[in-house]
Coordinates of C-alpha atoms in Angstrom, one line a residue:
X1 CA 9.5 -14.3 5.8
X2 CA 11.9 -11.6 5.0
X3 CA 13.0 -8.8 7.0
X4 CA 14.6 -5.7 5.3
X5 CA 16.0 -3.5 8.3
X6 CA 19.9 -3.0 7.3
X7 CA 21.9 -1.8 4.2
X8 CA 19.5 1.3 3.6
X9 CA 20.4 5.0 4.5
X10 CA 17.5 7.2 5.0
X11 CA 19.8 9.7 7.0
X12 CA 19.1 11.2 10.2
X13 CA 15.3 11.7 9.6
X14 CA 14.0 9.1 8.4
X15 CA 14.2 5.3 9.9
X16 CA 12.3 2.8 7.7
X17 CA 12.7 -1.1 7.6
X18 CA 10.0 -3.8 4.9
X19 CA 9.2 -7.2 6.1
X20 CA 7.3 -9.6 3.5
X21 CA 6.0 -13.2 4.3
X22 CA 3.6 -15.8 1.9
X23 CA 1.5 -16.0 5.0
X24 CA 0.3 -18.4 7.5
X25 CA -2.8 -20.5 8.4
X26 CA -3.8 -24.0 7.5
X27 CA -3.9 -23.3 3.9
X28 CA -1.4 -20.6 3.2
X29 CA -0.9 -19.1 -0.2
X30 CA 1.2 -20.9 -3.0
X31 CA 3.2 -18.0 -3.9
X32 CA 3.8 -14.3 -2.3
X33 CA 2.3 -11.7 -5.0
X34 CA 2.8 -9.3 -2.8
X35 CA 6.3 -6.6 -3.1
X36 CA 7.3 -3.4 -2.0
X37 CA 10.3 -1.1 -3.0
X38 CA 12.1 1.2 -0.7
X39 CA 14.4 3.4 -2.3
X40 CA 16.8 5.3 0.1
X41 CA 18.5 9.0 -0.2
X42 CA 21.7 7.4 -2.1
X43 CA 19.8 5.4 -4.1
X44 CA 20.1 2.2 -3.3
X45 CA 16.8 -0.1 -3.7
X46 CA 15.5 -3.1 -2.3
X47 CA 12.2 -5.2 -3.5
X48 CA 10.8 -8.5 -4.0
X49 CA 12.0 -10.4 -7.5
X50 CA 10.8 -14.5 -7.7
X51 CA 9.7 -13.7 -4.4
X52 CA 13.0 -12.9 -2.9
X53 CA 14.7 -9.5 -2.1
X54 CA 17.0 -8.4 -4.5
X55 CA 19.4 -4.5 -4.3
X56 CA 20.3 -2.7 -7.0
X57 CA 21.2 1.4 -7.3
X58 CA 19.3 3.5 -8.7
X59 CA 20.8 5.8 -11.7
X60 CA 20.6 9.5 -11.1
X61 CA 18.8 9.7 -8.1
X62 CA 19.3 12.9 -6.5
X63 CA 20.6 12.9 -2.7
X64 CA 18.1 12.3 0.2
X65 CA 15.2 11.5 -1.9
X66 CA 13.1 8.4 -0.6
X67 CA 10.8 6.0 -2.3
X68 CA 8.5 3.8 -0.3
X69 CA 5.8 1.8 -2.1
X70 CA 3.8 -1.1 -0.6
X71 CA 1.9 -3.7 -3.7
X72 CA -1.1 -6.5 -3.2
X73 CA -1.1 -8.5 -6.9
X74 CA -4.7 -9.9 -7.5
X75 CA -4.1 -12.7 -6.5
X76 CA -7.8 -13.9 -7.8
X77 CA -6.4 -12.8 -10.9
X78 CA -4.1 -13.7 -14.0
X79 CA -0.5 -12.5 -13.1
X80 CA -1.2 -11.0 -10.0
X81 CA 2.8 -11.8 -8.9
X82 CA 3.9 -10.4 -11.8
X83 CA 1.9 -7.4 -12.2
X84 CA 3.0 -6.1 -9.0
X85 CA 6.6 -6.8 -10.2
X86 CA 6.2 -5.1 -13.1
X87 CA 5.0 -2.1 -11.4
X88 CA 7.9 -1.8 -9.2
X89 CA 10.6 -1.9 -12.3
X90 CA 8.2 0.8 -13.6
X91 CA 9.0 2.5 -10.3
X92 CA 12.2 2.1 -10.3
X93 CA 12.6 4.0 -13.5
X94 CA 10.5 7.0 -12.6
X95 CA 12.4 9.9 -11.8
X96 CA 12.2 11.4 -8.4
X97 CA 8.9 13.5 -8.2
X98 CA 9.2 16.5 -5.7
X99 CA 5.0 18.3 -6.5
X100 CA 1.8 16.0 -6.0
X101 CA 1.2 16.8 -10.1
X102 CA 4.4 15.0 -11.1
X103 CA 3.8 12.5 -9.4
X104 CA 0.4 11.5 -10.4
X105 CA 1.1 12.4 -13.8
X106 CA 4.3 9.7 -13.9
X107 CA 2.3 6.9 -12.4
X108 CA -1.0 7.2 -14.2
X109 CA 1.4 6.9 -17.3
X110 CA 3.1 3.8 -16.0
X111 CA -0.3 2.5 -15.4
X112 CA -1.3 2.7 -18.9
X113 CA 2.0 1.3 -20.6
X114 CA 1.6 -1.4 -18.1
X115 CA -1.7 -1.6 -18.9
X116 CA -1.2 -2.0 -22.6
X117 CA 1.9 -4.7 -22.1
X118 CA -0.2 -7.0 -20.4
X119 CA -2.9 -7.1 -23.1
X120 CA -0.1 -8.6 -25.4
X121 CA 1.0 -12.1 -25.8
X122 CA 2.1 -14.2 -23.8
X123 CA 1.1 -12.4 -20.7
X124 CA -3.0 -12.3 -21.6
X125 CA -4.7 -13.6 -18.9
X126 CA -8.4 -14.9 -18.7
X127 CA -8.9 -12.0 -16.1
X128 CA -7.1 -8.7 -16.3
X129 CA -4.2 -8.3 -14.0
X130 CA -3.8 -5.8 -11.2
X131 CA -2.2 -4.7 -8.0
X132 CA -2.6 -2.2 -5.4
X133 CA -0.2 0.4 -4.9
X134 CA 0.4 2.8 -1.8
X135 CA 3.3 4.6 -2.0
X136 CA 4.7 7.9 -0.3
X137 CA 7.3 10.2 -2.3
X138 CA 9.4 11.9 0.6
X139 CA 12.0 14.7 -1.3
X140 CA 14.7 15.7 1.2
X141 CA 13.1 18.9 3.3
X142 CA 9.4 18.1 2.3
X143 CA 6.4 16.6 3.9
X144 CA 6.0 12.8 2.2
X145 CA 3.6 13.1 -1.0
X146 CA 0.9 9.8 -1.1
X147 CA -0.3 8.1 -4.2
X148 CA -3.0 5.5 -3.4
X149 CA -4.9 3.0 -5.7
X150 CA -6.6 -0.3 -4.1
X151 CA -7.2 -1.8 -1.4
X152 CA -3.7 -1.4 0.4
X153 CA -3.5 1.1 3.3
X154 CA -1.3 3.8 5.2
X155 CA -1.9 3.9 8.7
X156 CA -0.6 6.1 11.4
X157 CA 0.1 4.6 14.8
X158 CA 0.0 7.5 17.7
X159 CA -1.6 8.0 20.7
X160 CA -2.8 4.4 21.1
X161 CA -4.9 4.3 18.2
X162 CA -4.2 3.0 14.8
X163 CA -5.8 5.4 12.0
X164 CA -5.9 4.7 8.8
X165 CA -5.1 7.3 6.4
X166 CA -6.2 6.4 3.0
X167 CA -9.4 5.3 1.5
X168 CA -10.2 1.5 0.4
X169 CA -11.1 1.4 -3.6
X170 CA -14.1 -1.4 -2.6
X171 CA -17.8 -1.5 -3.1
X172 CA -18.4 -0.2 -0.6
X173 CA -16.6 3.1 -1.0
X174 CA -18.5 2.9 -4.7
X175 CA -21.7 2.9 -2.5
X176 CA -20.6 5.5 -0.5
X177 CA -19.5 7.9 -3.3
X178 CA -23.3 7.3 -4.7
X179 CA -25.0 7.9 -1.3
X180 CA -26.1 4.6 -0.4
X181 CA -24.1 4.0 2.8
X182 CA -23.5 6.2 5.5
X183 CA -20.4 6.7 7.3
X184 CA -21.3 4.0 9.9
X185 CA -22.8 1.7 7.4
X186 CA -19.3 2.6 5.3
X187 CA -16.5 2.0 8.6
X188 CA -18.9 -1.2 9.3
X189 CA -17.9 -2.9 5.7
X190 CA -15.0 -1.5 5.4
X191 CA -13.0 -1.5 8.7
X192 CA -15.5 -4.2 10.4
X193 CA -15.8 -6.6 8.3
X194 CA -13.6 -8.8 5.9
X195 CA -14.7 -8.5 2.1
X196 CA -12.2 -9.6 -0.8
X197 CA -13.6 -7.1 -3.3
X198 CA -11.5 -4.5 -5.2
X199 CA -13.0 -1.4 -7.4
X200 CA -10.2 -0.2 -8.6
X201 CA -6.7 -1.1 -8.9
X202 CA -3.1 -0.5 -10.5
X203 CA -2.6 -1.8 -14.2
X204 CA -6.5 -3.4 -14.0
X205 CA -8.4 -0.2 -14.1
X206 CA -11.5 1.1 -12.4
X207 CA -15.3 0.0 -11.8
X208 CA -16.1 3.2 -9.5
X209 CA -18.9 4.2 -11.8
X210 CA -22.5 4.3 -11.9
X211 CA -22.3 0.7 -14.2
X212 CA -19.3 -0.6 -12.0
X213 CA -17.8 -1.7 -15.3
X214 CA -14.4 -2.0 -16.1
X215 CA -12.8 1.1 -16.9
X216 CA -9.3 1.2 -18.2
X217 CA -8.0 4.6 -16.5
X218 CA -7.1 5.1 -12.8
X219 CA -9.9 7.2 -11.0
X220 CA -8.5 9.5 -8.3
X221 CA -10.8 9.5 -5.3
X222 CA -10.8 12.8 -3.8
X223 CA -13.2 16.1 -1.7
X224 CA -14.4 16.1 -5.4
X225 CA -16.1 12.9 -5.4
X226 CA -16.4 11.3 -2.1
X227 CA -18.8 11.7 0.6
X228 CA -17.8 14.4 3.4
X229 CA -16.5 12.1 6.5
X230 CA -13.6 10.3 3.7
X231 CA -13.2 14.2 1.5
X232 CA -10.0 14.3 4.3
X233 CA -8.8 11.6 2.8
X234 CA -7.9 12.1 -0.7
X235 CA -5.6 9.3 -2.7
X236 CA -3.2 11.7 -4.0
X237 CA -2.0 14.2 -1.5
X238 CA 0.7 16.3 0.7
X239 CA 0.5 14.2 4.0
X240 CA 1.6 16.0 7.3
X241 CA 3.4 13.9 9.4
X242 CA 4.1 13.2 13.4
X243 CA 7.6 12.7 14.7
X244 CA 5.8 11.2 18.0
X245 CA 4.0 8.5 15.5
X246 CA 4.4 5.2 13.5
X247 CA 3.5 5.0 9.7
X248 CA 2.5 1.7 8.2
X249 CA 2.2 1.0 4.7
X250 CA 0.8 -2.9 4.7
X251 CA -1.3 -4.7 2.6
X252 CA -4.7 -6.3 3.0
X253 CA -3.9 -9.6 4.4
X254 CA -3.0 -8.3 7.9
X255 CA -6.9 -7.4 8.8
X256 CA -8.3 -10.4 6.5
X257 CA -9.9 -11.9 8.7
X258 CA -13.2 -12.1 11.2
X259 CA -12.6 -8.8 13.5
X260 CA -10.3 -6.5 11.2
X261 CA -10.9 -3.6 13.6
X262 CA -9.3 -6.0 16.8
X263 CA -6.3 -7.2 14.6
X264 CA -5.6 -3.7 13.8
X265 CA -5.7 -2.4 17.3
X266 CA -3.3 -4.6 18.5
X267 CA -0.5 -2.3 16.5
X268 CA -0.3 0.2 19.1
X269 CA 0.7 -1.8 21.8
X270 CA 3.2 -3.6 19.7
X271 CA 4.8 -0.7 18.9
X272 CA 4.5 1.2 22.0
X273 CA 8.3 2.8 22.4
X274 CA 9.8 0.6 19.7
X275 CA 12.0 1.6 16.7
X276 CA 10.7 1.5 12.8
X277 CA 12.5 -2.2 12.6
X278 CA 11.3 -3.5 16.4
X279 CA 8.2 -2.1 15.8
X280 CA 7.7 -4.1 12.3
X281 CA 9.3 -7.1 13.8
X282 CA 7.1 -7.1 16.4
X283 CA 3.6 -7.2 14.7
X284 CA 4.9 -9.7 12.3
X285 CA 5.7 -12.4 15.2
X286 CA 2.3 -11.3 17.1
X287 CA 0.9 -12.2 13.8
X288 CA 2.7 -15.5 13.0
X289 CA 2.6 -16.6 16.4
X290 CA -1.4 -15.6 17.4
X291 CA -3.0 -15.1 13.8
X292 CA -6.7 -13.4 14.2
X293 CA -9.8 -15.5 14.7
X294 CA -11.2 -16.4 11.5
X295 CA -8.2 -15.2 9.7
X296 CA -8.3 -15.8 5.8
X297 CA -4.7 -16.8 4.2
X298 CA -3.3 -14.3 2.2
X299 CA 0.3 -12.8 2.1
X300 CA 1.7 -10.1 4.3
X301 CA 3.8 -7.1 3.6
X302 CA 4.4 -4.0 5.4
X303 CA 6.6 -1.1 5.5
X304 CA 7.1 0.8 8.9
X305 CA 9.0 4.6 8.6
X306 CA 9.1 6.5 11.2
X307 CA 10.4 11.1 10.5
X308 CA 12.2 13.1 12.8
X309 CA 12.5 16.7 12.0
X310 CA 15.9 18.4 12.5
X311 CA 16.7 19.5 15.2
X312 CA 14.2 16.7 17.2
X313 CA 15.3 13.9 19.5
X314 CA 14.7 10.1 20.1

């Protein structure tokens, strides 16, 4: 397991710290395809390469600017390691978007030239590759910007509960989008229960449609086109954020598992009066030390920030 908590300078509103680990359980996973890339307001960058961290600066990256990006690589999938690694040299080359537009225009682009590069020899795979990717986009004096594709999630951890603030791109959100779940039927599969399906993802594509076929561009999710209890939540979007709360950006494999809804409320507690880095810390070794009932191996990485406005304490 790695912990990233040091050597990054998010300056005085903005504490963040990334932990990554292959997993645990009887039967863990042969390789972490998981990564994640925090950028910080100098410039300086940390992600997983071969499955380790590795730094490097960031060329022109204007001052106080903060990337944080959490990735899932289909692992059920050809290349799913190295499609999420490709993705985050892609986002380490995209310049610092400050409007929601920008932003979604630069990384629907990178998902098509990434796209293209794995239909080329030698990286064809018998299955297309993918990844998730949540990220958030924080420019120095704005509220965070959220880009969202997959199964990934951001959740906010505040007044005891853990809410999650993004939209799963699974069946079941498909059958919600096309009325044939409800939102209790739709929290049930989703948050309830523990089902390994994506519908859309980074680099793969989408299957959102009527004929849940494979579609090569990204499908934003959005008031436009899902059902009124998720229209809230749309995947690219201005976020307003707490300075009394917690933000997670973590990937699947932490509520994989026979009662996602239990492992999930156990964050609160964990975190309960703790720094970014204790609080991350701490619902790594709860996890490692008392993995969930009827947990299903798969890797784990998760990024914990927590914003102070100026002028704010603690």
């Amino acid at each position: 397991m790695y912990l990233i908590k040091d050597g990054l300078d998010f300056g005085p509103w903005l504490a963040a710290a990334a932990g990554s680990s292959i997993g645990a359980g009887p039967t863990p996973r042969r390789e972490n395809q998981d990564n994640f890339l925090l950028i910080d307001g100098s410039g300086n960058a940390v992600y997983l390469s071969q499955q380790a961290p590795l730094r490097c600066q960031v060329a022109n990256w204007p001052a106080g600017h903060v990337r944080a990006a959490v990735l899932d690589g289909m692992g059920g999938h050809g290349h799913g390691r190295e499609a999420a690694e490709a993705a985050v040299q892609g986002l380490l080359q995209l310049p610092a978007c400050r409007d929601c537009a920008t932003l979604a225009t630069g990384l629907d682009g990178l998902h098509t030239r990434l796209q293209t590069s794995f239909e080329l020899p030698p990286l064809v795979a018998a299955r297309p590759p993918g990844t998730t990717l949540t990220l958030l986009e924080i420019a120095p004096g704005q509220a965070p910007l959220l880009y969202h594709v997959g199964d990934s999630r951001l959740y906010e951890i505040a007044d005891g509960t853990a809410s999650s603030l993004t939209v799963d791109h699974v069946p079941a959100t498909v059958h919600a989008m096309h009325g044939r779940l409800n939102e209790a039927q739709w929290r049930l599969r989703v948050h309830g229960e523990h089902h390994p399906q994506i519908s859309q993802a980074f680099i793969l594509g989408n299957a959102i449609g009527d004929t849940q076929q494979l579609d090569k561009p990204l499908q934003a999710l959005d008031a436009g086109n899902l059902p009124p209890f998720l229209a809230h939540l749309a995947d690219r979007r201005v976020l307003q954020v707490r300075s009394d709360a917690l933000y997670l950006l973590a990937s699947d494999g932490f509520w994989a598992c026979a009662d996602p809804q239990a492992a999930v409320g156990r964050w609160p507690g964990l975190c309960a009066g703790k720094t970014a880095a204790q609080a991350l810390a701490a619902i790594f070794d709860d996890f490692l030390a008392r993995p969930p009932l009827g947990m299903h191996s798969d890797n784990l990485t998760m990024l914990a920030l927590r914003f102070t406005p100026p002028g704010a304490t603690g």
